[in-house]
Amino acid sequence: MRLLATTAAALCLTATGALAHGDDECAVGKTLEDGVLTIATGNPAFYPWVLNDAPESGEGFEAAVAYAIAAEMGFDADAVTWVRTSFDEAIQPGPKNFDFNIQQYSITPEREQMVDFSLPYYTSAMAVLTTEAVVEAGAEPTLESLRGLLWGADANTTAVPMLTEIVGPERDAMLYGDNVDVTAAMQAGQIDAALFDLPTALYLAAVVVEGGTILGQFPADRSDNPDQFGLLMEEGNPLKECVDHAIEHLTESGRLAEIEAEWLQAATGVPVIQ
Amino acid sequence: MRGKLELTNVWKSFGDHQVCRGVDLSVGAGQMVCLIGASGSGKSTLLRCMNLLEPIDEGTIHLDGQDISEPGLDAQPIRTRIGIVFQSYNLFPHMTAAQNVMLAPRRVRGKTPAELAAPVQALFARFGLADRMDHYPDQLSGGQQQRVAIIRALAMSPEIMLFDEITSALDPELVGEVLDVLRQLRHEGMTMVLATHEMSFARELADTVCFLDGGRIIEQGPPEAIFAAPREARTRAFLERVL
Amino acid sequence: MTDAPLRGAAGDTSAAPTRRQAYEARLKRRSNMIAAGSTIAVVLAVVVLVPLAPGWEAVQRSFFNGEVFAATFPGLLNAFMLDVAIFLWCAPAIAILGLLIALCRDVRAPALFPLRMFGALYTDIFRGLPVILVIYLVGFGVPGLGLPRPWNSPYIWGSLALILVYAAYVAEVIRSGIDSIHQSQRSAAASLGLSEADTMRFVVLPQAIRNVAPANMNLFIALQKDVALLSFIGPVEIFRQAGVYKSLMANFTPYVGAALIFLAITIPATRYADYLLHKQRRRQR
């Protein structure tokens, strides 16, 4: 038995040893499966985070970040496997079927009591998705104008408390199970505007919502807790230190910024809401 | 002489089963006609045909000279002139005795409850049920329920009353109170047709007794003739069984 | 049970129980003890064994978290008022539409055959579709045709979806009630000269509706729960509110709170429906 384990560890070392990164042994023995990094994402995974719902391709911001982190941790692209989870599956108690989960999880203190988050890999501004018709009807990127709109949001996102804290709409907001339903309601004229992270909002406005447009964005430092995305892990996951180290390294080296520039549309030209 | 109710060559079948096979019957005004015969001889169906609850296949039924068996005729006004009481009472269980009685006069004749209060009360009193008006059917005995059913039919002031074995479902000790009602109606001159197994009652009060067998009237005549000297062998055999 | 009627039943006025009564009392005591014993054993097993499970602590923190419960319960209760309101405006509409559909299926005049066919088609379709599907189709689809506000509100169309589906079930229940009324009642009404419409209105329907009241009651209990499905098209009722809390706190306790609120309404209602059914069975015997 011991012999077998030793052999496996040795094999692992040989496999990873070929990589050039320095700090690539921190994950050994801490993953679900030795020598394999299991990463979870949403089902489906949305543009621009993952292109064509195919994270294996490494295309899309989160897919690229995941592979960069994996490489930092000493895993070849071949040694990465993907699984899909819903939000609920990710937070339910009990053993997880992933090492970490990457699907735009905003880091909040409440959530941190139940699960572990890595250091943030992205800081997002929140943006207001709306339609041309609403703009023509007189909606403006001012808080006063925004308050009078009929709002919608994805119920599983931190857009919900932000909506209340920052905008404070006059009428109760409508909440939905996912982006698709939010956009359906917008298309049906049941809501005027919806709050999303900027990349998602840009994508929805350009591709999904007919006549969709971005009314404006809230600066990332607008609220006390800017919306920061982190990798979600089971609480007490021994891998956390290793993951954080990888992200730290990617941030310092400027690699993370490169990936962001490559996959996330520049947010220039979107007016900032005062 | 033409009778008040005149049946001529009445045929009725349910599918392949012929229930009435050429019945001729005349009921004079103020007369009481009793239909006797074994179960399944067609007595009930004949009564239901007279009331137009069942359309007849062939023949005619005339009421005061009007052909009421004409296909397509509106049966509703005719039925209000011919009351029927069933073996199983068929009271409306969700209404009190008084509500049972008042429903048709209100809906069909357009009377108001105020207009009906006095006459309905009088009807209940006449048949000894003044203190049972506000009872629901399941709070009444079988005999009381059957008397309410008779009052319900009478409340429409029918010209003819049909009684379909109305004592057959009653406990023996309750039969008398219902027959007393019939006796009373007889004395008041109501035109009546009864399907009955109460031979002594038929003998005592009927003007005409008809013996039915296999959907035909085999023999008819005054009760003394039928009961004392039946001409037909089948009538004799039936009477021997039941008397 | 007092022993007075027992004595009476035995035709014996003395206090001494008969042999049979003594035997039955023994039997009853024995079965009571067995029932109590097995109940205690099961409760003990649950209370003692479940917390011994290795994942219990995690489950407790995630589903039965006192802090989260206290923080979210008032909000949930508040959101539940929306469920109640939706229920209250849907229920009468369902009762009326269900009745109309049931009547459609019972018309006998040949000229009204299309009505009859419509009734049959209606119940077939809406009983055959998942409620959530109808809510999506009607709730997003109809307003998508370009209705102006406020006529495109998800409250209106979502409620309509619930009404359409539940009316189909109620119609079937009422129709079974109408079928259960014996033909002799219709004969009696017809013999008095009542029209078919009056016969239906005054004789058949009141009895039919009373007969199926417990079944309808159960449908309305189900409706109270299915109101939560409206959350899929926007309204923030208790289920959605619980979801928001769950998402913000990464904790399932708000769902447990919502479940408790639902049960507080549905258990008494279910008991009441059972009581009605029991009473009715007794009456029919």
CSV table of N, CA, C and O in Angstrom, one decimal, chain C residues 62-128:
chain,number,residue,atom,x,y,z
C,62,SER,N,-25.6,24.7,8.0
C,62,SER,CA,-26.1,25.1,6.7
C,62,SER,C,-27.6,25.1,6.6
C,62,SER,O,-28.2,25.9,5.8
C,63,PHE,N,-28.3,24.3,7.3
C,63,PHE,CA,-29.8,24.2,7.2
C,63,PHE,C,-30.5,24.7,8.5
C,63,PHE,O,-31.6,25.1,8.4
C,64,PHE,N,-29.9,24.5,9.6
C,64,PHE,CA,-30.5,24.8,10.9
C,64,PHE,C,-29.7,25.8,11.7
C,64,PHE,O,-29.3,25.6,12.8
C,65,ASN,N,-29.4,26.9,11.0
C,65,ASN,CA,-28.5,27.9,11.6
C,65,ASN,C,-29.4,29.0,12.3
C,65,ASN,O,-30.1,29.8,11.7
C,66,GLY,N,-29.3,29.0,13.6
C,66,GLY,CA,-30.2,29.9,14.4
C,66,GLY,C,-30.0,31.3,14.1
C,66,GLY,O,-31.0,32.1,13.9
C,67,GLU,N,-28.8,31.8,13.9
C,67,GLU,CA,-28.5,33.2,13.6
C,67,GLU,C,-29.1,33.6,12.3
C,67,GLU,O,-29.8,34.6,12.2
C,68,VAL,N,-28.9,32.7,11.3
C,68,VAL,CA,-29.4,33.0,10.0
C,68,VAL,C,-31.0,33.0,10.0
C,68,VAL,O,-31.7,33.9,9.4
C,69,PHE,N,-31.5,32.0,10.8
C,69,PHE,CA,-33.0,31.9,10.9
C,69,PHE,C,-33.5,33.2,11.5
C,69,PHE,O,-34.5,33.8,10.9
C,70,ALA,N,-32.9,33.7,12.6
C,70,ALA,CA,-33.5,34.9,13.2
C,70,ALA,C,-33.4,36.1,12.3
C,70,ALA,O,-34.3,37.0,12.3
C,71,ALA,N,-32.3,36.2,11.5
C,71,ALA,CA,-32.1,37.3,10.7
C,71,ALA,C,-33.0,37.3,9.5
C,71,ALA,O,-33.4,38.4,9.0
C,72,THR,N,-33.4,36.2,9.0
C,72,THR,CA,-34.2,36.1,7.8
C,72,THR,C,-35.7,35.9,8.0
C,72,THR,O,-36.5,36.2,7.1
C,73,PHE,N,-36.1,35.4,9.1
C,73,PHE,CA,-37.5,35.0,9.3
C,73,PHE,C,-38.5,36.1,9.1
C,73,PHE,O,-39.5,36.0,8.4
C,74,PRO,N,-38.2,37.3,9.7
C,74,PRO,CA,-39.2,38.4,9.5
C,74,PRO,C,-39.3,38.8,8.0
C,74,PRO,O,-40.5,39.0,7.5
C,75,GLY,N,-38.2,38.8,7.3
C,75,GLY,CA,-38.3,39.1,5.9
C,75,GLY,C,-39.1,38.0,5.1
C,75,GLY,O,-39.8,38.4,4.2
C,76,LEU,N,-38.9,36.8,5.5
C,76,LEU,CA,-39.7,35.7,4.8
C,76,LEU,C,-41.2,35.9,5.1
C,76,LEU,O,-42.0,35.7,4.2
C,77,LEU,N,-41.5,36.1,6.3
C,77,LEU,CA,-42.9,36.3,6.7
C,77,LEU,C,-43.5,37.4,5.9
C,77,LEU,O,-44.6,37.3,5.4
C,78,ASN,N,-42.8,38.5,5.8
C,78,ASN,CA,-43.2,39.6,5.0
C,78,ASN,C,-43.5,39.2,3.5
C,78,ASN,O,-44.5,39.5,2.9
C,79,ALA,N,-42.5,38.5,3.0
C,79,ALA,CA,-42.6,38.0,1.6
C,79,ALA,C,-43.8,37.1,1.4
C,79,ALA,O,-44.5,37.0,0.4
C,80,PHE,N,-44.1,36.3,2.5
C,80,PHE,CA,-45.2,35.4,2.4
C,80,PHE,C,-46.6,36.1,2.2
C,80,PHE,O,-47.5,35.5,1.7
C,81,MET,N,-46.6,37.3,2.7
C,81,MET,CA,-47.9,38.1,2.5
C,81,MET,C,-48.2,38.2,1.0
C,81,MET,O,-49.4,38.2,0.6
C,82,LEU,N,-47.2,38.2,0.2
C,82,LEU,CA,-47.4,38.3,-1.3
C,82,LEU,C,-48.0,37.0,-1.8
C,82,LEU,O,-48.9,37.0,-2.6
C,83,ASP,N,-47.5,35.9,-1.2
C,83,ASP,CA,-48.1,34.5,-1.6
C,83,ASP,C,-49.6,34.5,-1.2
C,83,ASP,O,-50.4,34.0,-2.0
C,84,VAL,N,-49.9,35.0,0.0
C,84,VAL,CA,-51.2,35.0,0.4
C,84,VAL,C,-52.1,35.8,-0.5
C,84,VAL,O,-53.2,35.4,-0.9
C,85,ALA,N,-51.6,37.0,-0.8
C,85,ALA,CA,-52.4,37.9,-1.7
C,85,ALA,C,-52.6,37.3,-3.0
C,85,ALA,O,-53.8,37.3,-3.5
C,86,ILE,N,-51.6,36.7,-3.6
C,86,ILE,CA,-51.8,36.0,-4.9
C,86,ILE,C,-52.8,34.9,-4.8
C,86,ILE,O,-53.7,34.8,-5.6
C,87,PHE,N,-52.7,34.1,-3.7
C,87,PHE,CA,-53.7,33.1,-3.5
C,87,PHE,C,-55.1,33.6,-3.4
C,87,PHE,O,-56.0,33.1,-4.0
C,88,LEU,N,-55.2,34.7,-2.7
C,88,LEU,CA,-56.6,35.3,-2.5
C,88,LEU,C,-57.2,35.8,-3.7
C,88,LEU,O,-58.4,35.7,-3.9
C,89,TRP,N,-56.4,36.3,-4.7
C,89,TRP,CA,-57.1,36.8,-5.9
C,89,TRP,C,-57.2,35.7,-6.9
C,89,TRP,O,-58.0,35.8,-7.8
C,90,CYS,N,-56.4,34.7,-6.8
C,90,CYS,CA,-56.5,33.6,-7.7
C,90,CYS,C,-57.7,32.6,-7.4
C,90,CYS,O,-58.4,32.1,-8.3
C,91,ALA,N,-57.9,32.4,-6.1
C,91,ALA,CA,-58.8,31.3,-5.7
C,91,ALA,C,-60.2,31.5,-6.2
C,91,ALA,O,-60.8,30.6,-6.8
C,92,PRO,N,-60.8,32.8,-6.0
C,92,PRO,CA,-62.2,32.9,-6.5
C,92,PRO,C,-62.3,32.8,-8.1
C,92,PRO,O,-63.2,32.2,-8.6
C,93,ALA,N,-61.2,33.3,-8.7
C,93,ALA,CA,-61.2,33.2,-10.2
C,93,ALA,C,-61.2,31.7,-10.6
C,93,ALA,O,-61.9,31.3,-11.6
C,94,ILE,N,-60.4,30.9,-9.9
C,94,ILE,CA,-60.3,29.5,-10.2
C,94,ILE,C,-61.6,28.8,-10.0
C,94,ILE,O,-62.1,28.0,-10.8
C,95,ALA,N,-62.3,29.2,-8.9
C,95,ALA,CA,-63.5,28.5,-8.6
C,95,ALA,C,-64.6,28.8,-9.7
C,95,ALA,O,-65.3,27.9,-10.1
C,96,ILE,N,-64.6,30.1,-10.1
C,96,ILE,CA,-65.6,30.5,-11.1
C,96,ILE,C,-65.3,29.8,-12.5
C,96,ILE,O,-66.1,29.2,-13.1
C,97,LEU,N,-64.0,30.0,-12.9
C,97,LEU,CA,-63.6,29.4,-14.2
C,97,LEU,C,-63.8,27.9,-14.2
C,97,LEU,O,-64.3,27.3,-15.1
C,98,GLY,N,-63.4,27.2,-13.1
C,98,GLY,CA,-63.5,25.8,-13.0
C,98,GLY,C,-65.0,25.4,-13.1
C,98,GLY,O,-65.3,24.4,-13.8
C,99,LEU,N,-65.8,26.1,-12.5
C,99,LEU,CA,-67.3,25.8,-12.5
C,99,LEU,C,-67.8,25.9,-14.0
C,99,LEU,O,-68.5,25.1,-14.5
C,100,LEU,N,-67.4,27.0,-14.6
C,100,LEU,CA,-67.8,27.3,-16.0
C,100,LEU,C,-67.4,26.1,-16.9
C,100,LEU,O,-68.1,25.7,-17.7
C,101,ILE,N,-66.1,25.7,-16.8
C,101,ILE,CA,-65.6,24.7,-17.6
C,101,ILE,C,-66.3,23.4,-17.4
C,101,ILE,O,-66.7,22.6,-18.3
C,102,ALA,N,-66.6,23.1,-16.1
C,102,ALA,CA,-67.3,21.9,-15.7
C,102,ALA,C,-68.7,21.9,-16.4
C,102,ALA,O,-69.2,20.9,-16.9
C,103,LEU,N,-69.4,23.1,-16.4
C,103,LEU,CA,-70.7,23.2,-17.0
C,103,LEU,C,-70.6,23.0,-18.5
C,103,LEU,O,-71.5,22.4,-19.1
C,104,CYS,N,-69.5,23.6,-19.1
C,104,CYS,CA,-69.3,23.4,-20.5
C,104,CYS,C,-69.3,21.9,-20.9
C,104,CYS,O,-69.9,21.5,-21.9
C,105,ARG,N,-68.7,21.2,-20.0
C,105,ARG,CA,-68.5,19.7,-20.4
C,105,ARG,C,-69.8,19.0,-20.2
C,105,ARG,O,-70.0,17.8,-20.6
C,106,ASP,N,-70.8,19.6,-19.6
C,106,ASP,CA,-72.1,18.9,-19.3
C,106,ASP,C,-73.2,19.4,-20.2
C,106,ASP,O,-74.3,18.9,-20.1
C,107,VAL,N,-73.0,20.4,-21.0
C,107,VAL,CA,-74.1,20.8,-21.9
C,107,VAL,C,-74.5,19.7,-22.8
C,107,VAL,O,-73.7,19.0,-23.3
C,108,ARG,N,-75.8,19.6,-23.0
C,108,ARG,CA,-76.3,18.6,-23.8
C,108,ARG,C,-76.9,19.0,-25.2
C,108,ARG,O,-77.1,18.2,-26.1
C,109,ALA,N,-77.2,20.3,-25.3
C,109,ALA,CA,-77.8,20.8,-26.5
C,109,ALA,C,-76.8,20.7,-27.6
C,109,ALA,O,-75.6,21.0,-27.5
C,110,PRO,N,-77.2,20.1,-28.8
C,110,PRO,CA,-76.3,19.9,-29.9
C,110,PRO,C,-75.6,21.2,-30.4
C,110,PRO,O,-74.5,21.1,-30.9
C,111,ALA,N,-76.4,22.3,-30.4
C,111,ALA,CA,-75.9,23.5,-30.9
C,111,ALA,C,-74.6,23.9,-30.1
C,111,ALA,O,-73.8,24.7,-30.5
C,112,LEU,N,-74.6,23.5,-28.8
C,112,LEU,CA,-73.5,23.9,-27.9
C,112,LEU,C,-72.4,22.9,-27.9
C,112,LEU,O,-71.5,22.9,-27.1
C,113,PHE,N,-72.4,22.0,-28.9
C,113,PHE,CA,-71.3,21.0,-28.9
C,113,PHE,C,-69.9,21.6,-28.9
C,113,PHE,O,-69.0,21.0,-28.2
C,114,PRO,N,-69.7,22.7,-29.7
C,114,PRO,CA,-68.3,23.3,-29.6
C,114,PRO,C,-67.9,23.6,-28.2
C,114,PRO,O,-66.7,23.4,-27.8
C,115,LEU,N,-68.8,24.1,-27.4
C,115,LEU,CA,-68.6,24.4,-26.0
C,115,LEU,C,-68.1,23.2,-25.3
C,115,LEU,O,-67.1,23.2,-24.5
C,116,ARG,N,-68.8,22.1,-25.5
C,116,ARG,CA,-68.5,20.9,-24.9
C,116,ARG,C,-67.1,20.4,-25.3
C,116,ARG,O,-66.3,19.9,-24.4
C,117,MET,N,-66.8,20.5,-26.5
C,117,MET,CA,-65.5,20.1,-27.0
C,117,MET,C,-64.4,21.0,-26.4
C,117,MET,O,-63.3,20.5,-26.0
C,118,PHE,N,-64.7,22.3,-26.4
C,118,PHE,CA,-63.7,23.2,-25.8
C,118,PHE,C,-63.4,22.8,-24.3
C,118,PHE,O,-62.3,22.8,-23.9
C,119,GLY,N,-64.5,22.5,-23.6
C,119,GLY,CA,-64.3,22.1,-22.2
C,119,GLY,C,-63.4,20.9,-22.0
C,119,GLY,O,-62.5,20.9,-21.2
C,120,ALA,N,-63.6,19.9,-22.9
C,120,ALA,CA,-62.8,18.7,-22.8
C,120,ALA,C,-61.4,19.0,-23.2
C,120,ALA,O,-60.4,18.6,-22.5
C,121,LEU,N,-61.2,19.8,-24.3
C,121,LEU,CA,-59.9,20.1,-24.8
C,121,LEU,C,-59.1,20.9,-23.7
C,121,LEU,O,-57.9,20.7,-23.4
C,122,TYR,N,-59.8,21.9,-23.1
C,122,TYR,CA,-59.2,22.7,-22.1
C,122,TYR,C,-58.7,21.9,-20.9
C,122,TYR,O,-57.5,22.0,-20.5
C,123,THR,N,-59.5,21.0,-20.4
C,123,THR,CA,-59.0,20.2,-19.2
C,123,THR,C,-57.9,19.3,-19.6
C,123,THR,O,-57.0,19.1,-18.9
C,124,ASP,N,-58.0,18.7,-20.8
C,124,ASP,CA,-56.9,17.8,-21.3
C,124,ASP,C,-55.6,18.6,-21.3
C,124,ASP,O,-54.6,18.1,-20.9
C,125,ILE,N,-55.6,19.8,-21.9
C,125,ILE,CA,-54.4,20.5,-22.2
C,125,ILE,C,-53.8,21.0,-20.8
C,125,ILE,O,-52.6,20.7,-20.5
C,126,PHE,N,-54.6,21.6,-20.0
C,126,PHE,CA,-54.0,22.3,-18.8
C,126,PHE,C,-53.7,21.3,-17.7
C,126,PHE,O,-52.9,21.6,-16.9
C,127,ARG,N,-54.4,20.1,-17.8
C,127,ARG,CA,-54.0,19.1,-16.8
C,127,ARG,C,-52.7,18.4,-17.3
C,127,ARG,O,-52.1,17.7,-16.5
C,128,GLY,N,-52.5,18.5,-18.6
C,128,GLY,CA,-51.3,17.7,-19.1
C,128,GLY,C,-50.0,18.5,-19.1
C,128,GLY,O,-49.0,18.0,-19.4
